[in-house]
Tab-separated table of C-alpha atoms in Angstrom:
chain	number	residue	atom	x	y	z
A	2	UNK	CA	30.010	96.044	75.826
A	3	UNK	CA	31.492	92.691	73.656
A	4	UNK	CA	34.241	91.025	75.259
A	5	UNK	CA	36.733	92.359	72.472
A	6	UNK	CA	36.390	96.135	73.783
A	7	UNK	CA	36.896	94.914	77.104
A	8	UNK	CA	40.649	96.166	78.753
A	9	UNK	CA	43.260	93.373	78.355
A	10	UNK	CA	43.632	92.970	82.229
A	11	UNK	CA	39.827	92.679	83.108
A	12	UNK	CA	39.657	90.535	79.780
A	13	UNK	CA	42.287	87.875	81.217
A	14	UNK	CA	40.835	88.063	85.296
A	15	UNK	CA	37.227	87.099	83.420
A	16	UNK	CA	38.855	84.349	81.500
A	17	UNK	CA	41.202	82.818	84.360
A	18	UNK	CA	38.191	81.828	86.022
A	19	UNK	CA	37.015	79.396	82.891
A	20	UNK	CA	37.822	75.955	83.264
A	21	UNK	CA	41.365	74.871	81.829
A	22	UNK	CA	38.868	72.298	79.152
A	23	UNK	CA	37.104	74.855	78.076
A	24	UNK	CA	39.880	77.088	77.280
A	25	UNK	CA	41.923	74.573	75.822
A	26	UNK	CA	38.880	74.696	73.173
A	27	UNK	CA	38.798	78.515	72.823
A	28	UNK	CA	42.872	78.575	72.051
A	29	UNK	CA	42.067	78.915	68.384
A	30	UNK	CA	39.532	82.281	68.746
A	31	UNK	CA	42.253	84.930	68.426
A	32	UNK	CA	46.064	84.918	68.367
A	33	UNK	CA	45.969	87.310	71.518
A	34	UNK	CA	44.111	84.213	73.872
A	35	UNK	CA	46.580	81.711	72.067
A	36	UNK	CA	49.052	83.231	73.801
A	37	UNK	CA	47.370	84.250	76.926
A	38	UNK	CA	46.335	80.935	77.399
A	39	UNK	CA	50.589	79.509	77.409
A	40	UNK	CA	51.705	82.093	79.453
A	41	UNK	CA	52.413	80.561	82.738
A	42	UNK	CA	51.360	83.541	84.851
A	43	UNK	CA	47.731	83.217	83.665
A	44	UNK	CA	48.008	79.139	83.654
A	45	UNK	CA	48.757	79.935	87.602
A	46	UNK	CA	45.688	81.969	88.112
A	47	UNK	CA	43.632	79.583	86.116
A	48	UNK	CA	45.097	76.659	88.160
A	49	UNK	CA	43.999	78.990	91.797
A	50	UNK	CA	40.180	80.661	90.459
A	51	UNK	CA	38.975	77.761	88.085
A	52	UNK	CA	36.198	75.880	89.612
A	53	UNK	CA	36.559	72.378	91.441
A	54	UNK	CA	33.619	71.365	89.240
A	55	UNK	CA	36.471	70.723	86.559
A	56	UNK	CA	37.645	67.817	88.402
A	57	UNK	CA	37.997	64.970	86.036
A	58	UNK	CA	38.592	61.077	87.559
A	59	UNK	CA	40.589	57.897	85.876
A	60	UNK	CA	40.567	54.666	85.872
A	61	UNK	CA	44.104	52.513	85.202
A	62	UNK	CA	42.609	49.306	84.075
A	63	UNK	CA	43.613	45.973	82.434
A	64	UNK	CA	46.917	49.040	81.305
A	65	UNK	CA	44.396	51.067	79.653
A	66	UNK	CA	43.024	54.746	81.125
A	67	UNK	CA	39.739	55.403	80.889
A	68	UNK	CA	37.777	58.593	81.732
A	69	UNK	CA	35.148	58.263	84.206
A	70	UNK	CA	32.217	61.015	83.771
A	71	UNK	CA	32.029	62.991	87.180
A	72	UNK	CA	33.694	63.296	90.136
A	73	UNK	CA	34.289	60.178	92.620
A	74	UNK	CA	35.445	62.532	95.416
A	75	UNK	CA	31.879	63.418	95.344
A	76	UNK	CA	30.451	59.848	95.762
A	77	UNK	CA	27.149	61.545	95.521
A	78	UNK	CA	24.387	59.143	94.246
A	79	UNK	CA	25.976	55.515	94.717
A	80	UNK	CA	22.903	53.859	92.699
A	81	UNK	CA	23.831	55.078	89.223
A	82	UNK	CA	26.995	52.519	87.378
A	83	UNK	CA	29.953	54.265	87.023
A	84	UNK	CA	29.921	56.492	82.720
A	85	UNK	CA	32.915	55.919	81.193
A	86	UNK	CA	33.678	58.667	78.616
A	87	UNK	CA	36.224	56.929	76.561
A	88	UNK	CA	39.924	55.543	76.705
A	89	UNK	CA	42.616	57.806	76.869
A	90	UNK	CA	45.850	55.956	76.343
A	91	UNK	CA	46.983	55.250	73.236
A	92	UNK	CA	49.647	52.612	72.068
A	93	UNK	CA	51.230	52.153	75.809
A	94	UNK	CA	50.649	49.201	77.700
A	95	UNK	CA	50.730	51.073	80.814
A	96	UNK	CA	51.819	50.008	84.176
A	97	UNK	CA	51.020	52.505	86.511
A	98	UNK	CA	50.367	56.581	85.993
A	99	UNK	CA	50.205	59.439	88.591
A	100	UNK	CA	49.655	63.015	88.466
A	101	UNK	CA	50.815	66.105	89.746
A	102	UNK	CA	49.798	70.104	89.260
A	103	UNK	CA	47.485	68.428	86.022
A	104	UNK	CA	49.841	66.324	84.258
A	105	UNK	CA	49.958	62.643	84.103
A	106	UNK	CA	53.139	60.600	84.851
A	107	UNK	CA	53.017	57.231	82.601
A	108	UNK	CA	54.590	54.168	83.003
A	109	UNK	CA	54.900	51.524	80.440
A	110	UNK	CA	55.158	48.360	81.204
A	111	UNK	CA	59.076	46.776	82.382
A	112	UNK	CA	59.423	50.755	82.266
A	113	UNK	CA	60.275	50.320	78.405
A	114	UNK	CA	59.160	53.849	78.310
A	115	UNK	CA	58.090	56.713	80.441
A	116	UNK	CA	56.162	59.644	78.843
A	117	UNK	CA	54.465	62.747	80.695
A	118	UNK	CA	51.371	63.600	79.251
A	119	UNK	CA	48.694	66.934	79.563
A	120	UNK	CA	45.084	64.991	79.281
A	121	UNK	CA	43.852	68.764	78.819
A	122	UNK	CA	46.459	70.240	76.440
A	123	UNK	CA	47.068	66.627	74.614
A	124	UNK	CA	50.762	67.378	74.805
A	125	UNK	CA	52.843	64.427	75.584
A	126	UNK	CA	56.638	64.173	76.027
A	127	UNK	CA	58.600	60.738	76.339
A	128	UNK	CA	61.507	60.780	78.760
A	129	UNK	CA	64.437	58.923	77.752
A	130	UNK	CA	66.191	57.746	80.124
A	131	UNK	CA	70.254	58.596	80.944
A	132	UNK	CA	71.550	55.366	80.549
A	133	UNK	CA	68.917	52.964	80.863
A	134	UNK	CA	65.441	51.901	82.601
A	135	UNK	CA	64.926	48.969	84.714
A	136	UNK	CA	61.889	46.680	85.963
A	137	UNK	CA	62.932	47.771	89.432
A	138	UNK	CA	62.891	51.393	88.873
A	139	UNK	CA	60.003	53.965	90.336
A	140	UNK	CA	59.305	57.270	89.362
A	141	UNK	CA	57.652	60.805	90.832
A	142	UNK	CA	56.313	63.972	89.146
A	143	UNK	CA	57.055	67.143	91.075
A	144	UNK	CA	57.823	70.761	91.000
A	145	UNK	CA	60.420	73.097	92.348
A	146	UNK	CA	58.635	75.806	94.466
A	147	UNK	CA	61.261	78.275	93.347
A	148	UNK	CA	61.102	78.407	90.002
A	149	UNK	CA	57.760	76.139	89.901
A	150	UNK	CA	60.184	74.141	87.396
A	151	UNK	CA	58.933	70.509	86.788
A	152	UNK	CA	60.955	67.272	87.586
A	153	UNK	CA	61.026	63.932	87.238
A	154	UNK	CA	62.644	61.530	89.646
A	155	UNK	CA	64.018	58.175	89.154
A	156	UNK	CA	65.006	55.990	91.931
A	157	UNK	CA	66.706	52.550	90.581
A	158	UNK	CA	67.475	49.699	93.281
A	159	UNK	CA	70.764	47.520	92.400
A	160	UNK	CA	73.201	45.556	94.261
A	161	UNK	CA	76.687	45.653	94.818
A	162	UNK	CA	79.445	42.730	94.479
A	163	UNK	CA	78.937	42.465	98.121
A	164	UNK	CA	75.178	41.722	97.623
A	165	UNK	CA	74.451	45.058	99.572
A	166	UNK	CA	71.130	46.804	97.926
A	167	UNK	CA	71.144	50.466	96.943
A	168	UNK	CA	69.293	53.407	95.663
A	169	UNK	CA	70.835	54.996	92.656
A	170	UNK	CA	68.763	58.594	92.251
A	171	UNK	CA	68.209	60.804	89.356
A	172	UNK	CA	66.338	63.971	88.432
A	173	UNK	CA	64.967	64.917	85.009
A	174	UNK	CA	64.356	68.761	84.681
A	175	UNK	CA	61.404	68.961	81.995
A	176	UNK	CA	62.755	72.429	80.982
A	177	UNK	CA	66.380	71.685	79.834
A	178	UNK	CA	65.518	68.512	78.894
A	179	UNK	CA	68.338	66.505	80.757
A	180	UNK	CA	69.012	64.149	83.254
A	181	UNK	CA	71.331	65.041	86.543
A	182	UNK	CA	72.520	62.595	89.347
A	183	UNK	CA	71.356	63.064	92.729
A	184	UNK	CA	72.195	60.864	95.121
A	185	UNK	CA	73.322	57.179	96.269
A	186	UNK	CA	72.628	55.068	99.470
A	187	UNK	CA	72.063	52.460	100.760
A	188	UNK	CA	68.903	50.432	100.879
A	189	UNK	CA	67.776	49.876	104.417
A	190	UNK	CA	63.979	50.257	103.972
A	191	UNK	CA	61.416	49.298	101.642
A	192	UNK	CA	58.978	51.105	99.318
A	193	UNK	CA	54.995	49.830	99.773
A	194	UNK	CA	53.203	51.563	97.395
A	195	UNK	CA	53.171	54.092	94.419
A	196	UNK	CA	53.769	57.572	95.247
A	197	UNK	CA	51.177	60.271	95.409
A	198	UNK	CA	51.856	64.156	94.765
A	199	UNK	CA	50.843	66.969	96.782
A	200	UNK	CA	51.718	70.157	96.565
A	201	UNK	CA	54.587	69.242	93.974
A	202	UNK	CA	56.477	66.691	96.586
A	203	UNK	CA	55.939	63.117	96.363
A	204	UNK	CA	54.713	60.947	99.107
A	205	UNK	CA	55.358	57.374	99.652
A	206	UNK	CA	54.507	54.617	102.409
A	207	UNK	CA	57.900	52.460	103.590
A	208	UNK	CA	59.131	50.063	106.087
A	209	UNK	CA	62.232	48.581	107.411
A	210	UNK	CA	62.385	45.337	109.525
A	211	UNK	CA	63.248	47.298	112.432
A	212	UNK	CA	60.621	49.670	112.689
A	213	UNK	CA	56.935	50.334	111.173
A	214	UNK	CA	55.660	51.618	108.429
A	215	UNK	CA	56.255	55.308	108.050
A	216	UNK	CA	56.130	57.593	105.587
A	217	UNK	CA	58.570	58.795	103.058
A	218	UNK	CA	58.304	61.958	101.509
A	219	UNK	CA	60.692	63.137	98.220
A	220	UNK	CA	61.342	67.418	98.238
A	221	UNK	CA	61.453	68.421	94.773
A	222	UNK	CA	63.159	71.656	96.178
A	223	UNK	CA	65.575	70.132	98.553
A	224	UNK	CA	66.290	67.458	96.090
A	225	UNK	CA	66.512	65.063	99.310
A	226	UNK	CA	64.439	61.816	100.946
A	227	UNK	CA	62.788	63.415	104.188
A	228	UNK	CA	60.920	60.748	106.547
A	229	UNK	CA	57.658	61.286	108.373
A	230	UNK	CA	55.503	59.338	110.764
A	231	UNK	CA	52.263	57.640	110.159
A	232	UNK	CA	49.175	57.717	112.328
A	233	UNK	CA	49.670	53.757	112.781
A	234	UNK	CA	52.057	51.748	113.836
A	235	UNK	CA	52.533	48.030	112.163
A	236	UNK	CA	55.500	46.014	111.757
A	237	UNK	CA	53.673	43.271	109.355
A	238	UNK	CA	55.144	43.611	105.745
A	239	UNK	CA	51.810	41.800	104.479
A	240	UNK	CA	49.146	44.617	105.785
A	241	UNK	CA	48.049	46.711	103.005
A	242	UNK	CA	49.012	50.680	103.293
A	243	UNK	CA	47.740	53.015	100.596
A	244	UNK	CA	47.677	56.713	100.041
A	245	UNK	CA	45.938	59.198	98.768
A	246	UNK	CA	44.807	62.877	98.316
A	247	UNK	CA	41.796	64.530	99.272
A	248	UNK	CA	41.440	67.278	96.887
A	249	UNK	CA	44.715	68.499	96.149
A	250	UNK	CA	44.853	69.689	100.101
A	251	UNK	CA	45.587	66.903	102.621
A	252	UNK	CA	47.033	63.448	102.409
A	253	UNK	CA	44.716	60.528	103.629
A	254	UNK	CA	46.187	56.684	104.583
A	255	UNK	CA	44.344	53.638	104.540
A	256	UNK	CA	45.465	51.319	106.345
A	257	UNK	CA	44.533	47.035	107.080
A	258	UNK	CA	46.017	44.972	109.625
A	259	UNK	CA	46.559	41.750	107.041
A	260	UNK	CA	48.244	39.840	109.562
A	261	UNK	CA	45.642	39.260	112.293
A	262	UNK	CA	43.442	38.425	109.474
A	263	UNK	CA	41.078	41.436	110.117
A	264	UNK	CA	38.574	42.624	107.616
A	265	UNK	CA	38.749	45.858	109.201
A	266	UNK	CA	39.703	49.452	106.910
A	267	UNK	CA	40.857	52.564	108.680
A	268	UNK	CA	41.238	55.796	106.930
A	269	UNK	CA	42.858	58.632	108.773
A	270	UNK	CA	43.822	62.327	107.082
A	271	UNK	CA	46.252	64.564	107.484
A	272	UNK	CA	46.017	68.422	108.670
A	273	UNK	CA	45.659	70.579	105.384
A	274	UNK	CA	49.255	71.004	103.451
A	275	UNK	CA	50.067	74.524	102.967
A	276	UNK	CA	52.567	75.289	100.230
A	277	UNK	CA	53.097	78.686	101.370
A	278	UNK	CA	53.349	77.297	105.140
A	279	UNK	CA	56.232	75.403	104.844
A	280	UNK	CA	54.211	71.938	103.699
A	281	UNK	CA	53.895	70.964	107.302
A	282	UNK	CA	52.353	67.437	107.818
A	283	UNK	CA	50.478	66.154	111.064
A	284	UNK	CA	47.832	63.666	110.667
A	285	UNK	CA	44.518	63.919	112.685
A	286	UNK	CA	44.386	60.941	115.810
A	287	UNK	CA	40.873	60.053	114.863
A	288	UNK	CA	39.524	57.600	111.770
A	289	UNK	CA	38.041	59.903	109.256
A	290	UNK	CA	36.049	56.115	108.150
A	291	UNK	CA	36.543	53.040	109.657
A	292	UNK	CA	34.534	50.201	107.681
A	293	UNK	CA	34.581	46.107	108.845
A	294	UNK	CA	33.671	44.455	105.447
A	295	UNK	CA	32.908	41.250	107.622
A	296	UNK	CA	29.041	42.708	108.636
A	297	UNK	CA	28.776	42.807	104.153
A	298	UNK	CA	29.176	39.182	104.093
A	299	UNK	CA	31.146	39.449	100.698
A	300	UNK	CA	32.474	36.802	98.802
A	301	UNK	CA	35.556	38.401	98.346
A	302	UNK	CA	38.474	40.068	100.740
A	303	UNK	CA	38.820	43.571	100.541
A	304	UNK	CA	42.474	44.744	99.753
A	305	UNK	CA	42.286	48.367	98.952
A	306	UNK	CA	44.765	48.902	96.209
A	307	UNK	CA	43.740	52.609	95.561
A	308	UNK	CA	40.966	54.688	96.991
A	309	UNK	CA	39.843	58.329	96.931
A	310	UNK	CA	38.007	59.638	100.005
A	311	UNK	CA	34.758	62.199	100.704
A	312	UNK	CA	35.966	63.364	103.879
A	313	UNK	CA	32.384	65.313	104.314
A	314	UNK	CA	30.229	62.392	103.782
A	315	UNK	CA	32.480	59.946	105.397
A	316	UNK	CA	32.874	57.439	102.228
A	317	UNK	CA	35.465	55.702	99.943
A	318	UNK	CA	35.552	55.010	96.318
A	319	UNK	CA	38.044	51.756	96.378
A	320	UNK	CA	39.421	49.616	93.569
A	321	UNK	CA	40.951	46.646	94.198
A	322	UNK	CA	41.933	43.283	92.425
A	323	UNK	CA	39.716	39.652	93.419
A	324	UNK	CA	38.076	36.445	92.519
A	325	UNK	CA	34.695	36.637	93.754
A	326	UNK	CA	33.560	32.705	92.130
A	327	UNK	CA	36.716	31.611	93.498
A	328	UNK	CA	37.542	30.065	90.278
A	329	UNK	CA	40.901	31.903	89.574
A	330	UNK	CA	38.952	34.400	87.445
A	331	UNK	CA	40.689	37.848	88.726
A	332	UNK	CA	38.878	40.821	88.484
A	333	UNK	CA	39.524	44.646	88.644
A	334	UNK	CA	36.541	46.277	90.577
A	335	UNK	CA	35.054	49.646	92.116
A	336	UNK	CA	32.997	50.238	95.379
A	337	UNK	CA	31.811	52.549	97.523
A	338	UNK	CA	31.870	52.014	100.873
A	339	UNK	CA	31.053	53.944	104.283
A	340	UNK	CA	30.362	52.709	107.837
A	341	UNK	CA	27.301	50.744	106.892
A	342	UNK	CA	27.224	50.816	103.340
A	343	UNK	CA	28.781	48.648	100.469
A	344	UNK	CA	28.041	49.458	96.543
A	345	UNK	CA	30.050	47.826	93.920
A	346	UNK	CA	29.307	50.277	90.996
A	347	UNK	CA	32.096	47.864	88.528
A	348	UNK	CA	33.977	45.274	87.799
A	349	UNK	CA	36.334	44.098	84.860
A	350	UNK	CA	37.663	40.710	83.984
A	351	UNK	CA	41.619	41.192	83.896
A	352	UNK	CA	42.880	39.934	80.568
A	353	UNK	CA	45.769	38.465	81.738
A	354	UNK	CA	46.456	37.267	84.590
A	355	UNK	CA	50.543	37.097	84.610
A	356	UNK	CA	50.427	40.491	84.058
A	357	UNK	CA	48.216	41.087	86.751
A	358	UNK	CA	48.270	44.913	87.666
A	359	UNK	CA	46.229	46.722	90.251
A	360	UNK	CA	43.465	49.180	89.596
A	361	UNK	CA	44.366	52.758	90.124
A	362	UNK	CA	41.758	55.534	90.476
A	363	UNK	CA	42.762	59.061	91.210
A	364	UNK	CA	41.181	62.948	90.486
A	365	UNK	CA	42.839	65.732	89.384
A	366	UNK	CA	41.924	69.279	87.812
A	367	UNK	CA	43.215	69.960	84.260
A	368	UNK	CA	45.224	72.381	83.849
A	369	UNK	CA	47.127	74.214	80.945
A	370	UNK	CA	50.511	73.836	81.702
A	371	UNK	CA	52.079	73.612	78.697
A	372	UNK	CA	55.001	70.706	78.632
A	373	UNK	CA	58.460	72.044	77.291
């Protein structure tokens, strides 16, 4: 029997579980898969039977992306150099990008623009803003579990005449194409790092001068800022707190006490996020990886700007930003690193240095959703 005298039904379960790639190539075989393949029921099941040997990783680099060959969850083999497979990003100088349900969220540089973008599809869309973007402005990708409708929020910092900061927040619904005002308050904490997605809400680590850092989580459904612990406690604004997700199922922290001048990385993970189970969070009181780069005798400090963890094998693909000649010569680079192992599989010289961004490197699964 030939696939085309196969049932419609059994024709679609066989072809949910192909990669999203490769059916992003086979859109043009027959009308009947060109629309199969945009209809967001079957983009759903693709997204749930596909297989995890799909996952792609980037690199954010000197505000290009690049496609790495491979999948750094999977550290695997840490003798073979990192295969780049070409540069994605074309005619932004990009800031910073993240990604949620397989599309990318891209920043520009000063936030001049903001465009999301399908690396599987090739679909782009640029955002414009409401009013206006600012330098101080962030931004988050997520989806409403209800309707499984995409959104964009923008959270802008500005101060009043009485010098008092606050968070102006919007939300940019990728189906109607418009831009809706949330919220206002004020500013009493601060944000330490770029958000991550997970199970369409956005995840960020904050602090106040009160308290420690905790963690600050954005409901796409609610709409609303809800706060969560961390499974440290530090009250130094200079230690270094990043997250990260560990195959689209948990949340992982690492975490570097800056202040007592320790060389020391912890990386703890959270319980497994259920998006049918209410997205409860509770993080795990053990390290998952704890690594003292002192015993490596590098030339360098460590300061983990982005990371992706293989909670199986117990190691971290890192990136972070340094000047190993100590000649003012910054440099974006890549390691692997466990309990008593240190790789550094690559390193970039940053073109310029004023503009100095940090390395991002992050995984995802591509997917076909199709960008109104």
């Amino acid at each position: 029997m030939i696939l085309a005298n196969l049932p419609n039904d059994l024709e679609s379960e066989i072809l949910a579980r192909v990669p999203a790639k490769s059916l992003q190539e086979l859109k043009t075989t027959c009308k009947r898969w060109y629309t199969l393949f945009k209809d967001s029921k079957f983009v759903e099941k693709n997204k749930k039977l596909s297989s995890e040997a799909a996952r792609e990783t980037f690199l954010l680099s000197n505000h290009e992306v690049y496609s790495i060959a491979g999948d750094l969850h999977s550290s695997g083999d840490v003798a073979q150099p990192l295969e780049f497979t070409g540069k994605l990003s074309k005619d932004l100088d990009l800031y910073t990008i993240s990604h949620c349900d397989g599309l990318m969220l891209c920043q520009a540089k000063n936030n001049s623009s903001v465009v999301v973008w399908n690396p599987c599809t090739g679909e782009t869309k640029m955002i414009k803003p409401r009013t206006r973007y600012q330098i101080r402005d962030r931004f988050a990708l997520g989806y409403d579990d209800s309707r499984r409708g995409y959104k964009i929020l923008r959270f802008g910092y500005y101060q009043n005449e009485e010098k008092v900061w606050f968070v102006e927040c919007e939300m940019y619904d990728l189906s109607s194409g418009s831009w809706s005002v949330v919220d206002s308050f004020i500013l009493d904490y601060r944000m330490y790092c770029s958000g991550v997605s997970l199970r369409g809400d956005t995840y960020f680590v904050a602090g106040d001068k009160d308290s420690s850092f905790f963690l600050m989580k954005f409901d796409f459904t609610a709409e609303r800022f809800v706060r969560l612990p961390l499974p440290f406690q530090s009250f130094d604004p200079e230690d270094t707190a990043v997250l990260s997700v560990v195959r689209d199922e948990k949340l992982s922290v690492c975490h570097q006490d800056n202040h007592t001048w320790s060389h020391v990385m912890r990386i703890w993970v959270s319980s497994k996020v259920d998006e049918e189970g209410g997205k409860e969070l509770s993080w795990r009181k053990d390290f998952v990886l704890t690594v003292d780069f002192d015993k490596f005798q590098l030339r360098c400090v460590v300061n983990v700007a982005s990371f992706l963890l293989d909670e199986e094998k117990k190691v971290a693909v890192c990136c972070d930003v340094c000047d190993e000649d100590m000649k003012g010569e910054a440099k974006n680079r890549i390691y692997i690193v466990g309990e008593d192992m240190y790789k550094q599989v690559y390193d970039d010289d940053i073109v310029n240095a004023s503009l100095l961004n940090c390395p991002l490197v992050l995984t995802y699964v591509p997917s076909l959703v199709h960008i109104h």
